[in-house]
C-alpha positions as a printed Julia matrix, in Angstrom:
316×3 Matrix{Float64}:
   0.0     0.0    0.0
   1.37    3.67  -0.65
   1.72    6.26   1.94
  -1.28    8.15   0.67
  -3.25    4.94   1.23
  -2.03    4.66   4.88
  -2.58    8.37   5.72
  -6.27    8.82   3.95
  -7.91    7.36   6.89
  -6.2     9.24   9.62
  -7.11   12.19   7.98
 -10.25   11.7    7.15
 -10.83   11.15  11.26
  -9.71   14.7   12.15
 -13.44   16.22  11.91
 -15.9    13.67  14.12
 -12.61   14.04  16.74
 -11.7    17.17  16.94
 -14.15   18.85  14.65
 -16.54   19.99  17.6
 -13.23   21.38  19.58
 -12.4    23.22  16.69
 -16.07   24.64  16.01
 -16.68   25.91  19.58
 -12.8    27.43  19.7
 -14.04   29.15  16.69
 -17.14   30.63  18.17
 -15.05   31.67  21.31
 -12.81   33.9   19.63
 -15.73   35.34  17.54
 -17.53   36.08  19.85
 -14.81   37.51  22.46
 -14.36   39.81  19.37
 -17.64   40.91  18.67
 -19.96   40.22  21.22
 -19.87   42.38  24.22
 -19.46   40.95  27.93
 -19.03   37.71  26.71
 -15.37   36.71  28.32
 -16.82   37.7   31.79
 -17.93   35.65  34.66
 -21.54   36.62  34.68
 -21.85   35.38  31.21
 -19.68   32.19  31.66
 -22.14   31.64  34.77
 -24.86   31.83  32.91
 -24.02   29.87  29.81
 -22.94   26.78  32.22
 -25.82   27.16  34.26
 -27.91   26.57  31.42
 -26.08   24.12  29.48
 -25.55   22.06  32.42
 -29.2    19.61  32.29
 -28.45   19.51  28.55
 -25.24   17.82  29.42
 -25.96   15.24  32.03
 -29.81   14.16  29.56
 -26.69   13.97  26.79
 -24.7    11.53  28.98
 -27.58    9.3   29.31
 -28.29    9.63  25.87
 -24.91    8.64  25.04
 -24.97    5.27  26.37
 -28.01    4.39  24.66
 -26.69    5.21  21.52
 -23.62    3.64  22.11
 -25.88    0.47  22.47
 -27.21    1.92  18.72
 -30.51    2.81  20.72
 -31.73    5.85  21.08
 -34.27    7.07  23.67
 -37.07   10.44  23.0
 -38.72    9.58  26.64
 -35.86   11.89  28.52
 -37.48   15.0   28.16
 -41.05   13.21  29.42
 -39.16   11.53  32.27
 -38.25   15.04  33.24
 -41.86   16.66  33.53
 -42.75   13.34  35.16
 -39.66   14.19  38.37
 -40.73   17.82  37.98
 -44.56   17.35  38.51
 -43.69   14.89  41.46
 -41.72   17.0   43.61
 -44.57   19.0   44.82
 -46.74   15.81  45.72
 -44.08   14.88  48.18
 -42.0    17.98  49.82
 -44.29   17.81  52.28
 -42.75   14.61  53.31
 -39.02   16.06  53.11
 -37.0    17.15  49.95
 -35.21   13.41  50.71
 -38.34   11.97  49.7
 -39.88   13.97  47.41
 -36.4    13.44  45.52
 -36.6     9.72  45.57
 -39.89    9.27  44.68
 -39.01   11.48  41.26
 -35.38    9.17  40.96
 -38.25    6.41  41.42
 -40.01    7.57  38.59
 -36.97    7.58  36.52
 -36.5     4.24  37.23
 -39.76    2.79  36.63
 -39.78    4.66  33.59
 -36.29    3.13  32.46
 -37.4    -0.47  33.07
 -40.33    0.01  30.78
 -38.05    1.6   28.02
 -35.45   -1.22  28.6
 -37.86   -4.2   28.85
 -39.88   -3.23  25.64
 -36.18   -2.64  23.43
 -34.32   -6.24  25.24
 -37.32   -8.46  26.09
 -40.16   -7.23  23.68
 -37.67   -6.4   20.81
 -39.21   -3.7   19.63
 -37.27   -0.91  18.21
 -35.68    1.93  20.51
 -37.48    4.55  18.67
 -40.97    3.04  18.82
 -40.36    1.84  22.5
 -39.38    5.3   23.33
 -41.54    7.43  21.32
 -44.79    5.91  23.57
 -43.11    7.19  27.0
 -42.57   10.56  24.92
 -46.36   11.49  24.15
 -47.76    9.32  27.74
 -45.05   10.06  30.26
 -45.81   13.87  29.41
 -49.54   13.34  29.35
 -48.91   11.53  32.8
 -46.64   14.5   34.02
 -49.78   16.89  33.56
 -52.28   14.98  34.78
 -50.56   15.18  38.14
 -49.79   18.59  37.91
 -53.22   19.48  37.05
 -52.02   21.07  34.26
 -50.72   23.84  36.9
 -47.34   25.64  37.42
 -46.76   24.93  41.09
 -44.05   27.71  43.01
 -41.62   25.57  44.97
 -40.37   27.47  47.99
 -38.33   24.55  49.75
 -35.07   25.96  50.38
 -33.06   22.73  50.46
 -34.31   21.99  46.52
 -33.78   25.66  45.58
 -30.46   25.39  46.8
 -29.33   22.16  44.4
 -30.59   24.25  41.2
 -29.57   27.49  42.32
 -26.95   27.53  45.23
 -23.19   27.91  45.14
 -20.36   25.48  46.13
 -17.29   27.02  46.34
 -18.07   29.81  44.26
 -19.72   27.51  41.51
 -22.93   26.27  41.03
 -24.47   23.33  42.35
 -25.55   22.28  39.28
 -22.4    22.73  37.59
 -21.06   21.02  40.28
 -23.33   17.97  39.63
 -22.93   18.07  36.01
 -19.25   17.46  36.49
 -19.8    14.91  38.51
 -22.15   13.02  36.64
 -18.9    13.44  33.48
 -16.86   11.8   35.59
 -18.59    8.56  36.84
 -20.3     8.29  32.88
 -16.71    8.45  31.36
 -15.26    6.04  34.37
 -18.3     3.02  33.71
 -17.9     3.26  30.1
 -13.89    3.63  30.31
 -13.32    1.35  33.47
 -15.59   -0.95  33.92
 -16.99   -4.42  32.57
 -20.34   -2.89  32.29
 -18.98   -0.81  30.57
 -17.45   -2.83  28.09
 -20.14   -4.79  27.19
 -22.18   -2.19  26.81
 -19.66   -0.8   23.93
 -19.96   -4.87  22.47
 -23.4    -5.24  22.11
 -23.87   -1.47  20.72
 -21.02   -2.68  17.92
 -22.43   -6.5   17.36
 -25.49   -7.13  19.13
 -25.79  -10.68  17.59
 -22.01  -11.51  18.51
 -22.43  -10.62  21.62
 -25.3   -12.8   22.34
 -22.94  -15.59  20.86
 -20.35  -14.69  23.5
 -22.6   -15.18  26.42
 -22.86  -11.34  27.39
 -26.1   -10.83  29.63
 -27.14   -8.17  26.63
 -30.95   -7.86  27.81
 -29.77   -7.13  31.63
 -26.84   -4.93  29.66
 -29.78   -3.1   27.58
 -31.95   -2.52  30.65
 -29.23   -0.88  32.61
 -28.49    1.66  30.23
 -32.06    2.64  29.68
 -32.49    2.85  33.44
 -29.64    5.27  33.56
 -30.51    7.28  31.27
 -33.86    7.98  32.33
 -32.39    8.3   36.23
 -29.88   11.16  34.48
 -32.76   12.72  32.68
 -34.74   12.77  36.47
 -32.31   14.52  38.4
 -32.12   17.34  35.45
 -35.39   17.78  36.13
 -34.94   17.79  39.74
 -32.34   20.32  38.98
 -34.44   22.63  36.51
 -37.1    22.32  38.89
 -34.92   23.96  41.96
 -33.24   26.59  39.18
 -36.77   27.96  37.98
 -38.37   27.37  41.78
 -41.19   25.99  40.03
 -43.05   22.42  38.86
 -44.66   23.03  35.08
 -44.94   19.57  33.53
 -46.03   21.12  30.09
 -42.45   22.93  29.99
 -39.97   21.45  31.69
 -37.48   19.25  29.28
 -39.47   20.04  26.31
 -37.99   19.11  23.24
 -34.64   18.55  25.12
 -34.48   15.23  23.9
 -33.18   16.77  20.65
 -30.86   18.8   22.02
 -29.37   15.55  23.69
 -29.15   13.87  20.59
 -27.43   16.82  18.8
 -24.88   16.91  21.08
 -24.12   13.25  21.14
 -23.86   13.65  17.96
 -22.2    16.85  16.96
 -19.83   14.81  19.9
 -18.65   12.3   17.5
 -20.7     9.28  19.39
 -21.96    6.78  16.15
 -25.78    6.46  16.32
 -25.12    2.81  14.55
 -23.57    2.2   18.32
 -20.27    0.88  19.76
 -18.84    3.7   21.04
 -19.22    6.39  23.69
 -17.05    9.81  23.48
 -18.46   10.98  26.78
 -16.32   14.1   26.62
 -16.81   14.71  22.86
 -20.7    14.51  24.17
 -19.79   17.06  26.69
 -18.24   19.37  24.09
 -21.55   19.0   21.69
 -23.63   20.53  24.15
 -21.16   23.2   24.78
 -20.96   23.96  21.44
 -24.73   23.72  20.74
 -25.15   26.07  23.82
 -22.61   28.91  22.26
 -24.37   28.65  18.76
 -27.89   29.21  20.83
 -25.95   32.01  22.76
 -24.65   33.91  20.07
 -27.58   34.03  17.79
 -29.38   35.33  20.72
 -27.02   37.9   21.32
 -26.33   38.88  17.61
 -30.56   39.31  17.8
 -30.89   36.62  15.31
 -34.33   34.92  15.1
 -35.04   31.77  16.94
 -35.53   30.32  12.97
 -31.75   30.84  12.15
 -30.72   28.98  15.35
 -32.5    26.45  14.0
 -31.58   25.91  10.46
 -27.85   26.69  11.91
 -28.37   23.39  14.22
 -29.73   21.38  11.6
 -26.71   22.53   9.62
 -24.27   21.3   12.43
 -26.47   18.13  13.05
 -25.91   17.23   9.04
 -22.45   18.12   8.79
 -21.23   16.11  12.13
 -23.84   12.78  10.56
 -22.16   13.0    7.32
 -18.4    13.22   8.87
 -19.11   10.05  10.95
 -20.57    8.46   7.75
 -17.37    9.25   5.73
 -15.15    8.1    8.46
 -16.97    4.91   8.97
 -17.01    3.86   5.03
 -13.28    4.52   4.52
């Protein structure tokens, strides 16, 4: 083989790795340039304070795709946490914050047990919690925006630790233990095998159902305490709002992250960078007065580029 033949490859990897690092580098220095108090710390506050649930749905989101799943119940799953809290602070923010990590759960098993046990596709499986987890979340609400006053929950969405915010804070920490089970641990690593060859890895004797469960649980448990979180940020329960659509944004930045959606690999911190990057497009077409249309078609630009650079990679 020539030289040219060797090389070919490794360059055509450069933009699903290091494309997204590249793109939000770029919108950095544009916008230090030309937008006004952006390199402050107000501004840095806010734009982590609000990309923060987007990251830690995306990390969930991330392992089921790495399965080659995909899951559009996480925004559902967080109006269903959201319009639980108030049913239970009267019983302590401990439990009113189990009962809504409950929910997740329950909500997890039923996405994981239709996809491994039923064997019905992710999408379909996923798309029923989407419309009737909402529907659910409502009906408990009353349709009603409820004001949450419990210090305690206010604090986790809008306190400081350190000088940073608790829900920065959590974000981080839900980075690190993602990256360490997919990195570290046998979990893991099957979950990587049966996202790259489902059918092999049933040969091999992994437990893929239990495998496929697990992830699905996560994911919704992740998607539950951002809407734990949102709920303590905005002080207030409204199951119609709360996650909407964020589902999408998830995928985007899994995505836009370099994670395949035809499964077998995680890039937890390329998923981390996606939202980031998503985040600063949203940010500076806001500031620039741009309408919400152009953000938009600008994502579905990013989402299309980042799909076909994974494509070209994976056929070379």
């Amino acid at each position: 083989m020539t030289t040219l033949a060797l090389t070919t490859p490794r360059r055509a990897d450069w933009l699903p790795r290091y494309g997204v690092y590249i793109a939000i580098a770029a919108l950095v220095v544009y916008n230090a340039a030309f937008t006004p108090y952006f390199l402050t710390v107000s501004n840095l506050r806010i734009q982590l304070i609000q990309v923060a649930p987007i990251i830690i749905v995306a990390l969930g989101m991330a392992l089921v795709i790495g399965t080659e799943g995909i899951d559009l119940s996480v925004g559902a799953v967080m109006a269903l946490a959201a319009a639980l809290i108030p049913l239970y602070l009267g019983y302590g923010v401990i439990a009113a914050v189990i009962v809504s990590l409950l929910a997740g759960v329950a909500v997890g098993l039923i996405n994981g047990a239709l996809v491994a046990k039923v064997g019905l596709q992710p999408i379909v499986a996923t798309l029923a919690l989407f419309v009737g987890g909402r529907g659910l979340a409502v009906v408990i609400s009353d349709g009603q925006l409820k004001d949450i006053r419990n210090a305690d929950l206010i604090y986790l969405g809008s306190g400081d630790l350190l000088g940073i915010p608790v829900l920065v804070w959590t974000a981080a920490l839900a980075i690190l233990v993602v990256a360490f089970t997919v990195r570290r641990t046998v979990f893991g690593r099957r979950l990587l095998a049966i996202g790259g060859n489902r059918p092999a890895a049933e040969l091999a004797g992994l437990p893929v159902q239990r495998v496929l469960i697990t992830v699905y649980v996560l994911c919704a448990v992740l998607a539950a305490i951002a809407g734990l979180l949102s709920v303590g940020r905005i002080q207030s329960s409204d199951a119609s709002s709360i996650g909407l659509l964020i589902e999408l944004s998830a995928i985007t930045a899994v995505v836009v992250g370099g994670t395949p959606l035809t499964g077998g690999r995680v890039r937890v911190l390329g998923t981390v960078a996606g939202a980031v990057l998503m985040q600063l497009v949203i940010a500076t077409m806001i500031k620039n007065n741009l309408p919400p249309s152009t953000t938009e078609m600008v994502q579905a630009a990013i989402i299309l580029v980042a799909v076909y650079a994974a494509r070209e990679r994976k056929t070379r």
